[in-house]
mmCIF file of C-alpha atoms in Angstrom:
data_model
loop_
_atom_site.group_PDB
_atom_site.id
_atom_site.type_symbol
_atom_site.label_atom_id
_atom_site.label_comp_id
_atom_site.label_asym_id
_atom_site.label_seq_id
_atom_site.Cartn_x
_atom_site.Cartn_y
_atom_site.Cartn_z
ATOM 1 C CA MET A 1160 -5.510 31.867 -21.815
ATOM 2 C CA VAL A 1161 -6.729 28.298 -22.057
ATOM 3 C CA GLN A 1162 -3.391 26.951 -20.823
ATOM 4 C CA THR A 1163 -3.503 29.329 -17.857
ATOM 5 C CA LEU A 1164 -7.007 28.060 -16.971
ATOM 6 C CA ALA A 1165 -5.901 24.453 -17.363
ATOM 7 C CA ALA A 1166 -2.876 25.057 -15.134
ATOM 8 C CA ALA A 1167 -5.070 26.716 -12.519
ATOM 9 C CA GLY A 1168 -7.485 23.773 -12.626
ATOM 10 C CA GLU A 1169 -4.668 21.237 -12.268
ATOM 11 C CA LEU A 1170 -3.202 23.242 -9.280
ATOM 12 C CA GLN A 1171 -6.643 23.302 -7.592
ATOM 13 C CA ARG A 1172 -7.134 19.525 -8.148
ATOM 14 C CA ASP A 1173 -3.692 18.755 -6.680
ATOM 15 C CA LEU A 1174 -4.369 20.992 -3.699
ATOM 16 C CA ARG A 1175 -7.722 19.365 -3.065
ATOM 17 C CA ARG A 1176 -6.195 15.969 -3.214
ATOM 18 C CA GLU A 1177 -3.385 16.859 -0.814
ATOM 19 C CA LEU A 1178 -5.873 18.472 1.635
ATOM 20 C CA THR A 1179 -8.023 15.336 1.451
ATOM 21 C CA TYR A 1180 -5.049 13.066 2.184
ATOM 22 C CA ASP A 1181 -4.040 15.342 5.094
ATOM 23 C CA GLY A 1182 -7.538 15.102 6.534
ATOM 24 C CA LEU A 1183 -7.594 11.318 6.224
ATOM 25 C CA ARG A 1184 -4.155 11.106 7.881
ATOM 26 C CA ALA A 1185 -5.291 13.383 10.711
ATOM 27 C CA ALA A 1186 -8.471 11.285 11.308
ATOM 28 C CA GLU A 1187 -6.311 8.093 11.298
ATOM 29 C CA ALA A 1188 -4.029 9.702 13.913
ATOM 30 C CA LYS A 1189 -7.016 10.407 16.125
ATOM 31 C CA GLY A 1190 -8.018 6.674 15.873
ATOM 32 C CA ASN A 1191 -10.837 7.024 13.449
ATOM 33 C CA LYS A 1192 -10.925 4.741 10.498
ATOM 34 C CA GLY A 1193 -13.001 5.007 7.406
ATOM 35 C CA GLY A 1194 -14.758 2.525 5.340
ATOM 36 C CA ARG A 1195 -17.648 0.219 5.795
ATOM 37 C CA ARG A 1196 -18.396 -1.173 9.219
ATOM 38 C CA PRO A 1197 -17.318 -4.795 9.871
ATOM 39 C CA ALA A 1198 -19.962 -7.527 9.214
ATOM 40 C CA VAL A 1199 -19.063 -9.111 12.491
ATOM 41 C CA PRO A 1200 -19.648 -6.746 15.464
ATOM 42 C CA ALA A 1201 -16.693 -6.030 17.795
ATOM 43 C CA ASP A 1202 -18.448 -7.721 20.733
ATOM 44 C CA LYS A 1203 -18.560 -10.999 18.803
ATOM 45 C CA THR A 1204 -14.997 -10.828 17.461
ATOM 46 C CA ASP A 1205 -13.399 -12.248 20.704
ATOM 47 C CA ALA A 1206 -15.706 -15.246 20.684
ATOM 48 C CA LEU A 1207 -15.073 -15.821 16.980
ATOM 49 C CA ARG A 1208 -11.273 -15.711 17.554
ATOM 50 C CA SER A 1209 -11.341 -18.068 20.516
ATOM 51 C CA ALA A 1210 -13.616 -20.553 18.596
ATOM 52 C CA TYR A 1211 -11.258 -20.440 15.680
ATOM 53 C CA LEU A 1212 -8.257 -21.046 17.901
ATOM 54 C CA GLU A 1213 -10.024 -24.047 19.388
ATOM 55 C CA GLY A 1214 -10.205 -25.535 15.897
ATOM 56 C CA GLN A 1215 -13.622 -24.649 14.571
ATOM 57 C CA SER A 1216 -13.695 -24.061 10.814
ATOM 58 C CA ILE A 1217 -14.446 -20.788 9.139
ATOM 59 C CA ALA A 1218 -17.456 -22.216 7.357
ATOM 60 C CA ALA A 1219 -18.946 -23.475 10.633
ATOM 61 C CA LEU A 1220 -18.345 -20.099 12.328
ATOM 62 C CA ALA A 1221 -20.004 -18.364 9.344
ATOM 63 C CA ARG A 1222 -23.109 -20.560 9.716
ATOM 64 C CA GLU A 1223 -23.274 -20.174 13.451
ATOM 65 C CA HIS A 1224 -22.977 -16.352 13.409
ATOM 66 C CA ASP A 1225 -24.938 -15.771 10.197
ATOM 67 C CA ALA A 1226 -22.150 -14.024 8.407
ATOM 68 C CA GLY A 1227 -20.141 -14.650 5.224
ATOM 69 C CA ARG A 1228 -16.891 -16.602 5.197
ATOM 70 C CA GLY A 1229 -15.043 -13.444 4.141
ATOM 71 C CA ALA A 1230 -16.313 -11.607 7.158
ATOM 72 C CA ILE A 1231 -15.110 -14.417 9.450
ATOM 73 C CA ARG A 1232 -11.728 -14.493 7.706
ATOM 74 C CA THR A 1233 -11.438 -10.716 8.195
ATOM 75 C CA ALA A 1234 -12.204 -11.059 11.949
ATOM 76 C CA VAL A 1235 -9.538 -13.755 12.362
ATOM 77 C CA ALA A 1236 -7.123 -12.499 9.626
ATOM 78 C CA ASP A 1237 -4.143 -11.964 11.875
ATOM 79 C CA LEU A 1238 -4.548 -15.550 13.285
ATOM 80 C CA LEU A 1239 -4.584 -17.226 9.829
ATOM 81 C CA ARG A 1240 -0.904 -16.710 9.066
ATOM 82 C CA GLU A 1241 0.236 -17.516 12.605
ATOM 83 C CA ARG A 1242 -1.875 -20.754 12.759
ATOM 84 C CA THR A 1243 -0.571 -22.080 9.456
ATOM 85 C CA ALA A 1244 3.031 -21.256 10.282
ATOM 86 C CA ALA A 1245 2.732 -22.827 13.745
ATOM 87 C CA ASP A 1246 0.940 -25.913 12.480
ATOM 88 C CA LEU A 1247 3.469 -26.567 9.815
ATOM 89 C CA GLY A 1248 6.431 -25.724 12.013
ATOM 90 C CA ALA A 1249 8.084 -23.916 9.073
ATOM 91 C CA PRO A 1250 9.180 -20.291 8.889
ATOM 92 C CA VAL A 1251 6.892 -17.996 6.856
ATOM 93 C CA LEU A 1252 8.408 -17.296 3.440
ATOM 94 C CA LYS A 1253 8.551 -13.803 2.162
ATOM 95 C CA LEU A 1254 6.906 -13.968 -1.282
ATOM 96 C CA PRO A 1255 7.390 -11.302 -3.963
ATOM 97 C CA VAL A 1256 4.629 -8.782 -4.172
ATOM 98 C CA THR A 1257 3.896 -6.902 -7.484
ATOM 99 C CA LEU A 1258 3.241 -3.224 -7.106
ATOM 100 C CA ASP A 1259 2.733 -0.450 -9.709
ATOM 101 C CA MET A 1260 5.404 2.223 -9.338
ATOM 102 C CA PRO A 1261 4.595 5.527 -10.948
ATOM 103 C CA GLY A 1262 6.987 6.393 -13.922
ATOM 104 C CA LYS A 1263 8.268 9.578 -12.202
ATOM 105 C CA VAL A 1264 9.503 7.484 -9.243
ATOM 106 C CA ALA A 1265 10.976 4.852 -11.527
ATOM 107 C CA ASP A 1266 12.791 7.504 -13.557
ATOM 108 C CA PHE A 1267 14.304 8.984 -10.366
ATOM 109 C CA LEU A 1268 15.303 5.568 -8.978
ATOM 110 C CA ARG A 1269 16.952 4.446 -12.254
ATOM 111 C CA ALA A 1270 19.233 7.534 -11.962
ATOM 112 C CA ALA A 1271 19.960 6.909 -8.343
ATOM 113 C CA GLU A 1272 22.633 4.580 -6.818
ATOM 114 C CA LEU A 1273 21.011 1.317 -5.836
ATOM 115 C CA ASP A 1274 22.242 -1.990 -4.559
ATOM 116 C CA ASP A 1275 22.123 -5.062 -6.664
ATOM 117 C CA VAL A 1276 18.779 -6.419 -5.407
ATOM 118 C CA GLU A 1277 17.014 -3.090 -5.880
ATOM 119 C CA ARG A 1278 18.555 -2.572 -9.323
ATOM 120 C CA ALA A 1279 17.457 -6.117 -10.347
ATOM 121 C CA ALA A 1280 13.915 -5.490 -9.181
ATOM 122 C CA LEU A 1281 13.735 -2.277 -11.231
ATOM 123 C CA ASP A 1282 15.320 -3.944 -14.346
ATOM 124 C CA GLN A 1283 12.881 -6.780 -14.224
ATOM 125 C CA GLY A 1284 9.865 -4.392 -13.987
ATOM 126 C CA VAL A 1285 7.280 -4.372 -16.773
ATOM 127 C CA THR A 1286 6.294 -1.109 -18.285
ATOM 128 C CA ALA A 1287 2.639 -0.168 -18.757
ATOM 129 C CA ARG A 1288 1.493 2.924 -20.515
ATOM 130 C CA ARG A 1289 -0.831 5.150 -18.489
ATOM 131 C CA GLY A 1290 -2.163 8.303 -20.218
ATOM 132 C CA GLN A 1291 0.756 10.610 -20.874
ATOM 133 C CA GLY A 1292 3.129 8.642 -18.500
ATOM 134 C CA TYR A 1293 3.715 5.135 -17.610
ATOM 135 C CA THR A 1294 3.738 2.697 -14.719
ATOM 136 C CA LEU A 1295 6.428 0.154 -13.844
ATOM 137 C CA ARG A 1296 5.164 -3.116 -12.433
ATOM 138 C CA VAL A 1297 7.861 -4.188 -9.930
ATOM 139 C CA SER A 1298 7.762 -7.641 -8.330
ATOM 140 C CA ALA A 1299 9.877 -7.863 -5.166
ATOM 141 C CA ILE A 1300 9.643 -8.798 -1.542
ATOM 142 C CA PRO A 1301 8.120 -6.110 0.673
ATOM 143 C CA ALA A 1302 11.510 -5.156 2.240
ATOM 144 C CA VAL A 1303 12.829 -4.223 -1.199
ATOM 145 C CA HIS A 1304 9.753 -2.099 -1.955
ATOM 146 C CA ARG A 1305 10.354 -0.324 1.368
ATOM 147 C CA GLN A 1306 14.104 0.239 0.479
ATOM 148 C CA LEU A 1307 13.074 1.651 -2.961
ATOM 149 C CA LEU A 1308 10.621 3.960 -1.152
ATOM 150 C CA ASP A 1309 13.292 5.163 1.190
ATOM 151 C CA ARG A 1310 15.620 5.879 -1.683
ATOM 152 C CA CYS A 1311 13.152 8.307 -3.249
ATOM 153 C CA GLN A 1312 12.553 10.490 -0.124
ATOM 154 C CA TYR A 1313 14.011 13.385 -2.028
ATOM 155 C CA LEU A 1314 10.925 13.531 -4.271
ATOM 156 C CA ASP A 1315 8.756 14.481 -1.235
ATOM 157 C CA GLY A 1316 10.646 17.725 -0.683
ATOM 158 C CA THR A 1317 11.338 16.944 3.036
ATOM 159 C CA GLN A 1318 15.014 17.876 2.607
ATOM 160 C CA GLY A 1319 14.147 21.529 1.940
ATOM 161 C CA ILE A 1320 14.913 21.229 -1.783
ATOM 162 C CA PRO A 1321 12.040 22.377 -4.026
ATOM 163 C CA VAL A 1322 10.494 19.573 -6.086
ATOM 164 C CA VAL A 1323 7.966 19.215 -8.816
ATOM 165 C CA PRO A 1324 4.398 18.624 -7.490
ATOM 166 C CA ALA A 1325 3.888 15.735 -9.890
ATOM 167 C CA GLN A 1326 6.946 13.913 -8.518
ATOM 168 C CA ARG A 1327 5.748 14.465 -4.906
ATOM 169 C CA LYS A 1328 2.386 13.089 -5.889
ATOM 170 C CA ALA A 1329 3.917 10.050 -7.604
ATOM 171 C CA ARG A 1330 5.984 9.320 -4.578
ATOM 172 C CA ARG A 1331 3.069 9.505 -2.235
ATOM 173 C CA GLU A 1332 1.053 7.146 -4.487
ATOM 174 C CA TYR A 1333 3.907 4.621 -4.285
ATOM 175 C CA GLU A 1334 4.143 5.220 -0.526
ATOM 176 C CA THR A 1335 0.447 4.467 -0.135
ATOM 177 C CA ARG A 1336 0.843 1.198 -2.070
ATOM 178 C CA VAL A 1337 3.939 0.185 -0.109
ATOM 179 C CA SER A 1338 2.334 1.007 3.181
ATOM 180 C CA ALA A 1339 -0.585 -1.245 2.435
ATOM 181 C CA LEU A 1340 1.775 -4.291 2.306
ATOM 182 C CA VAL A 1341 1.689 -6.569 5.331
ATOM 183 C CA GLU A 1342 5.045 -8.226 6.098
#
């Protein structure tokens, strides 16, 4: 009886989590975004960006607008990379990013057919124990993480084949981490 109650509780928790993510995705599709409001109001952002492009420093902008340096960096974040790449005249290098891959996803990918770069990224991953399972810390460029994510589409159950909810959840967690990467 205790096992039945525990299974029902786990099912309810998974359902609540999926419904929450569905609601967040629906709000994002409408254009709403969650989180704290930016420290720099939207009407000042254009002035900040143009002043930054004219060569004014982030510290000077922070003093002038009575905001933190982090808030100013957030307002001009997309310009930071472009400015440094343009100033140096060199292409932007794609640096490896370390992401935690859930063990269920790693197990599936180890059994799948991968190309040499993907296989090397998995083989070089570092295992970390997490509760009953484990996490694999994989260091690779964002493109390789996206390729690995594409390889495990089967775990989401989109092909009409029934899957284990824990595998679907693990794949979605990895998808969330990969989608947060900026290339």
